[in-house]
Amino acid sequence: MNKNEMQQQLSDLSIIQEKISMRLDSLEIIRKSDAEEMKTKNKKIIYHLERIDIYINKQKNYKEFKETQKTSFRKNILTAGAVMTILVVLTGWGFFEKGLYTPVPPNATLNANN
């Protein structure tokens, strides 16, 4: 092997080394961009998971609110019914005591021509 062939092989090797280093650099750039892309995707996924969590919590809170609303509505209806019953009974008793109300006998007729 002569000196020219050795120099030629050395120059070929240096060219190959440059190509390899360029490819490694491009792979590093691709790896970095992939890492950035994954970070962005992870941020988007985390954002959507947080939104889903917020939605689920809102649904739970709404269900609890509806249940308490139903319960309080039922309590209000029962209380109003009890108060109305007491008022009707007391009012009727007061009319009866004052003589403003006289019970109708069961055999009485409502015909005005009697």
CSV table of N, CA and C in Angstrom, one decimal:
chain,number,residue,atom,x,y,z
A,1,MET,N,0.8,-1.2,0.0
A,1,MET,CA,0.0,0.0,0.0
A,1,MET,C,0.9,1.2,0.0
A,2,ASN,N,0.6,2.1,-0.9
A,2,ASN,CA,1.5,3.3,-1.0
A,2,ASN,C,0.9,4.4,-0.2
A,3,LYS,N,1.6,5.5,-0.2
A,3,LYS,CA,1.2,6.7,0.5
A,3,LYS,C,-0.1,7.3,0.0
A,4,ASN,N,-0.3,7.4,-1.3
A,4,ASN,CA,-1.5,8.0,-1.9
A,4,ASN,C,-2.7,7.2,-1.5
A,5,GLU,N,-2.6,5.8,-1.6
A,5,GLU,CA,-3.8,5.0,-1.2
A,5,GLU,C,-4.1,5.2,0.3
A,6,MET,N,-3.1,5.3,1.1
A,6,MET,CA,-3.4,5.5,2.5
A,6,MET,C,-4.1,6.9,2.8
A,7,GLN,N,-3.6,7.9,2.1
A,7,GLN,CA,-4.2,9.2,2.2
A,7,GLN,C,-5.7,9.2,1.7
A,8,GLN,N,-5.9,8.4,0.6
A,8,GLN,CA,-7.2,8.3,0.0
A,8,GLN,C,-8.1,7.6,1.1
A,9,GLN,N,-7.7,6.5,1.7
A,9,GLN,CA,-8.5,5.8,2.7
A,9,GLN,C,-8.7,6.7,3.9
A,10,LEU,N,-7.7,7.5,4.3
A,10,LEU,CA,-7.9,8.4,5.4
A,10,LEU,C,-9.0,9.5,5.1
A,11,SER,N,-8.9,10.0,3.9
A,11,SER,CA,-9.9,11.0,3.5
A,11,SER,C,-11.3,10.4,3.4
A,12,ASP,N,-11.4,9.1,2.9
A,12,ASP,CA,-12.7,8.4,2.9
A,12,ASP,C,-13.2,8.2,4.3
A,13,LEU,N,-12.3,7.8,5.2
A,13,LEU,CA,-12.7,7.6,6.6
A,13,LEU,C,-13.2,8.9,7.2
A,14,SER,N,-12.5,10.0,6.9
A,14,SER,CA,-12.9,11.2,7.5
A,14,SER,C,-14.3,11.7,6.9
A,15,ILE,N,-14.5,11.4,5.7
A,15,ILE,CA,-15.8,11.7,5.1
A,15,ILE,C,-16.9,10.9,5.7
A,16,ILE,N,-16.6,9.6,5.9
A,16,ILE,CA,-17.6,8.7,6.6
A,16,ILE,C,-17.8,9.1,8.0
A,17,GLN,N,-16.8,9.6,8.7
A,17,GLN,CA,-16.9,10.0,10.1
A,17,GLN,C,-17.8,11.3,10.1
A,18,GLU,N,-17.6,12.2,9.2
A,18,GLU,CA,-18.4,13.4,9.1
A,18,GLU,C,-19.9,13.1,8.8
A,19,LYS,N,-20.1,12.1,7.9
A,19,LYS,CA,-21.5,11.7,7.6
A,19,LYS,C,-22.1,11.1,8.9
A,20,ILE,N,-21.3,10.3,9.6
A,20,ILE,CA,-21.9,9.6,10.8
A,20,ILE,C,-22.2,10.7,11.9
A,21,SER,N,-21.3,11.7,12.0
A,21,SER,CA,-21.5,12.7,13.0
A,21,SER,C,-22.7,13.6,12.6
A,22,MET,N,-22.9,13.8,11.3
A,22,MET,CA,-24.1,14.6,10.8
A,22,MET,C,-25.4,13.8,11.1
A,23,ARG,N,-25.3,12.5,10.9
A,23,ARG,CA,-26.5,11.7,11.2
A,23,ARG,C,-26.8,11.6,12.7
A,24,LEU,N,-25.7,11.5,13.5
A,24,LEU,CA,-26.0,11.5,14.9
A,24,LEU,C,-26.6,12.8,15.4
A,25,ASP,N,-26.1,13.9,14.8
A,25,ASP,CA,-26.6,15.3,15.1
A,25,ASP,C,-28.1,15.3,14.7
A,26,SER,N,-28.4,14.8,13.5
A,26,SER,CA,-29.8,14.9,13.1
A,26,SER,C,-30.7,14.0,14.0
A,27,LEU,N,-30.1,12.8,14.4
A,27,LEU,CA,-30.9,12.0,15.3
A,27,LEU,C,-31.1,12.6,16.6
A,28,GLU,N,-30.1,13.4,17.1
A,28,GLU,CA,-30.2,14.1,18.4
A,28,GLU,C,-31.3,15.2,18.3
A,29,ILE,N,-31.3,15.9,17.1
A,29,ILE,CA,-32.4,16.9,16.9
A,29,ILE,C,-33.7,16.2,16.9
A,30,ILE,N,-33.8,15.1,16.2
A,30,ILE,CA,-35.1,14.4,16.1
A,30,ILE,C,-35.5,13.9,17.5
A,31,ARG,N,-34.6,13.4,18.3
A,31,ARG,CA,-34.9,13.0,19.6
A,31,ARG,C,-35.4,14.1,20.5
A,32,LYS,N,-34.7,15.3,20.4
A,32,LYS,CA,-35.1,16.4,21.1
A,32,LYS,C,-36.5,16.9,20.7
A,33,SER,N,-36.8,16.9,19.4
A,33,SER,CA,-38.1,17.3,18.9
A,33,SER,C,-39.2,16.3,19.4
A,34,ASP,N,-38.8,15.0,19.3
A,34,ASP,CA,-39.8,14.0,19.8
A,34,ASP,C,-40.0,14.2,21.3
A,35,ALA,N,-39.0,14.5,22.1
A,35,ALA,CA,-39.2,14.8,23.5
A,35,ALA,C,-40.1,16.0,23.7
A,36,GLU,N,-39.9,17.0,23.0
A,36,GLU,CA,-40.7,18.2,23.1
A,36,GLU,C,-42.2,17.9,22.7
A,37,GLU,N,-42.3,17.1,21.6
A,37,GLU,CA,-43.6,16.7,21.2
A,37,GLU,C,-44.3,15.9,22.3
A,38,MET,N,-43.6,15.0,22.9
A,38,MET,CA,-44.2,14.1,24.0
A,38,MET,C,-44.6,15.0,25.1
A,39,LYS,N,-43.7,16.0,25.5
A,39,LYS,CA,-44.1,16.9,26.6
A,39,LYS,C,-45.4,17.6,26.2
A,40,THR,N,-45.5,18.1,25.0
A,40,THR,CA,-46.7,18.8,24.6
A,40,THR,C,-47.9,17.8,24.7
A,41,LYS,N,-47.7,16.6,24.2
A,41,LYS,CA,-48.8,15.7,24.2
A,41,LYS,C,-49.2,15.3,25.6
A,42,ASN,N,-48.2,15.2,26.5
A,42,ASN,CA,-48.5,14.9,27.9
A,42,ASN,C,-49.2,16.0,28.6
A,43,LYS,N,-48.8,17.3,28.2
A,43,LYS,CA,-49.5,18.4,28.8
A,43,LYS,C,-51.0,18.4,28.3
A,44,LYS,N,-51.2,18.1,27.1
A,44,LYS,CA,-52.6,18.1,26.5
A,44,LYS,C,-53.4,17.0,27.2
A,45,ILE,N,-52.8,15.8,27.4
A,45,ILE,CA,-53.5,14.7,28.1
A,45,ILE,C,-53.8,15.1,29.5
A,46,ILE,N,-52.8,15.7,30.2
A,46,ILE,CA,-53.1,16.1,31.6
A,46,ILE,C,-54.2,17.1,31.7
A,47,TYR,N,-54.2,18.1,30.7
A,47,TYR,CA,-55.2,19.1,30.7
A,47,TYR,C,-56.6,18.4,30.5
A,48,HIS,N,-56.7,17.5,29.6
A,48,HIS,CA,-58.0,16.8,29.3
A,48,HIS,C,-58.4,16.0,30.5
A,49,LEU,N,-57.5,15.3,31.2
A,49,LEU,CA,-57.8,14.5,32.4
A,49,LEU,C,-58.3,15.4,33.5
A,50,GLU,N,-57.7,16.6,33.6
A,50,GLU,CA,-58.2,17.6,34.6
A,50,GLU,C,-59.6,18.0,34.3
A,51,ARG,N,-59.8,18.3,33.0
A,51,ARG,CA,-61.2,18.7,32.6
A,51,ARG,C,-62.2,17.6,32.9
A,52,ILE,N,-61.8,16.4,32.6
A,52,ILE,CA,-62.7,15.3,32.9
A,52,ILE,C,-63.0,15.2,34.4
A,53,ASP,N,-61.9,15.4,35.2
A,53,ASP,CA,-62.1,15.4,36.7
A,53,ASP,C,-63.1,16.4,37.1
A,54,ILE,N,-62.9,17.6,36.6
A,54,ILE,CA,-63.8,18.8,36.9
A,54,ILE,C,-65.2,18.4,36.5
A,55,TYR,N,-65.4,17.9,35.3
A,55,TYR,CA,-66.8,17.5,34.9
A,55,TYR,C,-67.4,16.5,35.8
A,56,ILE,N,-66.6,15.4,36.2
A,56,ILE,CA,-67.1,14.4,37.1
A,56,ILE,C,-67.5,15.0,38.4
A,57,ASN,N,-66.7,15.9,39.0
A,57,ASN,CA,-67.0,16.5,40.2
A,57,ASN,C,-68.2,17.4,40.1
A,58,LYS,N,-68.4,18.1,39.0
A,58,LYS,CA,-69.6,18.9,38.8
A,58,LYS,C,-70.8,18.0,38.8
A,59,GLN,N,-70.7,16.8,38.1
A,59,GLN,CA,-71.9,15.9,38.1
A,59,GLN,C,-72.2,15.4,39.5
A,60,LYS,N,-71.2,15.0,40.2
A,60,LYS,CA,-71.4,14.6,41.6
A,60,LYS,C,-72.1,15.6,42.4
A,61,ASN,N,-71.5,16.9,42.4
A,61,ASN,CA,-72.1,18.0,43.1
A,61,ASN,C,-73.5,18.2,42.7
A,62,TYR,N,-73.8,18.1,41.4
A,62,TYR,CA,-75.2,18.4,40.9
A,62,TYR,C,-76.1,17.3,41.4
A,63,LYS,N,-75.7,16.0,41.4
A,63,LYS,CA,-76.5,15.0,41.9
A,63,LYS,C,-76.8,15.2,43.4
A,64,GLU,N,-75.8,15.5,44.2
A,64,GLU,CA,-76.0,15.8,45.6
A,64,GLU,C,-76.9,16.9,45.8
A,65,PHE,N,-76.8,18.0,45.0
A,65,PHE,CA,-77.6,19.1,45.1
A,65,PHE,C,-79.1,18.8,44.8
A,66,LYS,N,-79.3,18.0,43.8
A,66,LYS,CA,-80.6,17.5,43.4
A,66,LYS,C,-81.3,16.7,44.5
A,67,GLU,N,-80.4,15.8,45.1
A,67,GLU,CA,-81.0,14.9,46.2
A,67,GLU,C,-81.4,15.8,47.4
A,68,THR,N,-80.5,16.8,47.8
A,68,THR,CA,-80.9,17.6,48.9
A,68,THR,C,-82.1,18.5,48.5
A,69,GLN,N,-82.2,18.9,47.3
A,69,GLN,CA,-83.4,19.7,46.9
A,69,GLN,C,-84.6,18.9,47.0
A,70,LYS,N,-84.6,17.6,46.5
A,70,LYS,CA,-85.8,16.7,46.6
A,70,LYS,C,-86.2,16.5,48.0
A,71,THR,N,-85.2,16.3,48.9
A,71,THR,CA,-85.4,16.0,50.3
A,71,THR,C,-86.1,17.2,50.9
A,72,SER,N,-85.5,18.4,50.7
A,72,SER,CA,-86.0,19.6,51.3
A,72,SER,C,-87.4,19.9,50.7
A,73,PHE,N,-87.7,19.7,49.5
A,73,PHE,CA,-89.0,19.9,48.9
A,73,PHE,C,-90.0,19.0,49.6
A,74,ARG,N,-89.6,17.7,49.8
A,74,ARG,CA,-90.6,16.8,50.5
A,74,ARG,C,-90.8,17.2,51.9
A,75,LYS,N,-89.8,17.7,52.6
A,75,LYS,CA,-90.0,18.2,53.9
A,75,LYS,C,-90.9,19.4,53.9
A,76,ASN,N,-90.7,20.3,53.0
A,76,ASN,CA,-91.6,21.5,52.9
A,76,ASN,C,-93.0,21.1,52.6
A,77,ILE,N,-93.2,20.2,51.7
A,77,ILE,CA,-94.6,19.7,51.4
A,77,ILE,C,-95.3,19.1,52.7
A,78,LEU,N,-94.5,18.2,53.3
A,78,LEU,CA,-95.1,17.6,54.5
A,78,LEU,C,-95.4,18.7,55.6
A,79,THR,N,-94.5,19.6,55.8
A,79,THR,CA,-94.7,20.7,56.8
A,79,THR,C,-95.9,21.5,56.4
A,80,ALA,N,-96.0,21.9,55.2
A,80,ALA,CA,-97.1,22.7,54.7
A,80,ALA,C,-98.4,21.9,54.9
A,81,GLY,N,-98.4,20.7,54.6
A,81,GLY,CA,-99.6,19.8,54.8
A,81,GLY,C,-100.0,19.8,56.2
A,82,ALA,N,-99.1,19.6,57.1
A,82,ALA,CA,-99.4,19.5,58.5
A,82,ALA,C,-99.9,20.8,59.0
A,83,VAL,N,-99.3,21.9,58.6
A,83,VAL,CA,-99.8,23.2,59.1
A,83,VAL,C,-101.2,23.5,58.5
A,84,MET,N,-101.4,23.2,57.3
A,84,MET,CA,-102.8,23.4,56.7
A,84,MET,C,-103.8,22.5,57.5
A,85,THR,N,-103.5,21.3,57.8
A,85,THR,CA,-104.4,20.4,58.5
A,85,THR,C,-104.7,21.0,59.9
A,86,ILE,N,-103.7,21.5,60.6
A,86,ILE,CA,-103.9,22.1,61.9
A,86,ILE,C,-104.7,23.3,61.8
A,87,LEU,N,-104.5,24.2,60.8
A,87,LEU,CA,-105.3,25.4,60.6
A,87,LEU,C,-106.7,25.1,60.3
A,88,VAL,N,-107.0,24.1,59.5
A,88,VAL,CA,-108.3,23.7,59.1
A,88,VAL,C,-109.1,23.2,60.4
A,89,VAL,N,-108.4,22.3,61.1
A,89,VAL,CA,-109.0,21.7,62.3
A,89,VAL,C,-109.3,22.8,63.3
A,90,LEU,N,-108.3,23.7,63.6
A,90,LEU,CA,-108.5,24.7,64.6
A,90,LEU,C,-109.6,25.7,64.1
A,91,THR,N,-109.6,26.1,62.9
A,91,THR,CA,-110.6,27.0,62.4
A,91,THR,C,-112.0,26.4,62.5
A,92,GLY,N,-112.1,25.1,62.1
A,92,GLY,CA,-113.4,24.4,62.2
A,92,GLY,C,-113.9,24.3,63.6
A,93,TRP,N,-112.9,24.0,64.5
A,93,TRP,CA,-113.3,23.9,65.9
A,93,TRP,C,-113.7,25.3,66.4
A,94,GLY,N,-113.1,26.3,66.0
A,94,GLY,CA,-113.5,27.7,66.5
A,94,GLY,C,-114.9,28.0,66.0
A,95,PHE,N,-115.2,27.7,64.7
A,95,PHE,CA,-116.6,28.0,64.2
A,95,PHE,C,-117.6,27.1,64.9
A,96,PHE,N,-117.2,25.9,65.2
A,96,PHE,CA,-118.1,25.0,65.9
A,96,PHE,C,-118.4,25.5,67.3
A,97,GLU,N,-117.3,26.0,68.0
A,97,GLU,CA,-117.5,26.5,69.4
A,97,GLU,C,-118.4,27.8,69.4
A,98,LYS,N,-118.2,28.7,68.4
A,98,LYS,CA,-119.0,29.9,68.4
A,98,LYS,C,-120.4,29.7,67.9
A,99,GLY,N,-120.7,28.5,67.4
A,99,GLY,CA,-122.0,28.3,66.9
A,99,GLY,C,-122.2,28.7,65.5
A,100,LEU,N,-121.2,29.1,64.8
A,100,LEU,CA,-121.3,29.4,63.4
A,100,LEU,C,-121.4,28.2,62.5
A,101,TYR,N,-121.1,27.1,63.0
A,101,TYR,CA,-121.1,25.9,62.2
A,101,TYR,C,-122.0,24.9,62.9
A,102,THR,N,-123.0,24.4,62.3
A,102,THR,CA,-123.8,23.4,62.9
A,102,THR,C,-123.7,22.2,61.9
A,103,PRO,N,-123.4,21.0,62.5
A,103,PRO,CA,-123.4,19.8,61.6
A,103,PRO,C,-124.7,19.5,61.0
A,104,VAL,N,-124.7,19.1,59.8
A,104,VAL,CA,-125.9,18.7,59.0
A,104,VAL,C,-126.2,17.3,59.4
A,105,PRO,N,-127.5,17.0,59.8
A,105,PRO,CA,-127.8,15.6,60.1
A,105,PRO,C,-127.8,14.8,58.8
A,106,PRO,N,-127.5,13.5,58.9
A,106,PRO,CA,-127.3,12.6,57.8
A,106,PRO,C,-128.6,12.5,56.9
A,107,ASN,N,-129.7,12.6,57.5
A,107,ASN,CA,-130.9,12.4,56.7
A,107,ASN,C,-131.5,13.8,56.1
A,108,ALA,N,-130.7,14.8,56.2
A,108,ALA,CA,-131.2,16.1,55.7
A,108,ALA,C,-131.1,16.2,54.2
A,109,THR,N,-132.0,16.9,53.6
A,109,THR,CA,-132.0,17.0,52.2
A,109,THR,C,-131.6,18.4,51.8
A,110,LEU,N,-131.0,18.6,50.7
A,110,LEU,CA,-130.5,19.9,50.2
A,110,LEU,C,-131.6,20.6,49.4
A,111,ASN,N,-132.7,20.0,49.3
A,111,ASN,CA,-133.8,20.6,48.4
A,111,ASN,C,-134.4,21.8,49.1
A,112,ALA,N,-134.5,22.9,48.5
A,112,ALA,CA,-135.0,24.1,49.1
A,112,ALA,C,-136.6,24.1,49.1
A,113,ASN,N,-137.2,23.2,48.4
A,113,ASN,CA,-138.7,23.2,48.3
A,113,ASN,C,-139.3,22.4,49.5
A,114,ASN,N,-138.6,22.0,50.5
A,114,ASN,CA,-139.1,21.2,51.6
A,114,ASN,C,-139.9,22.1,52.5
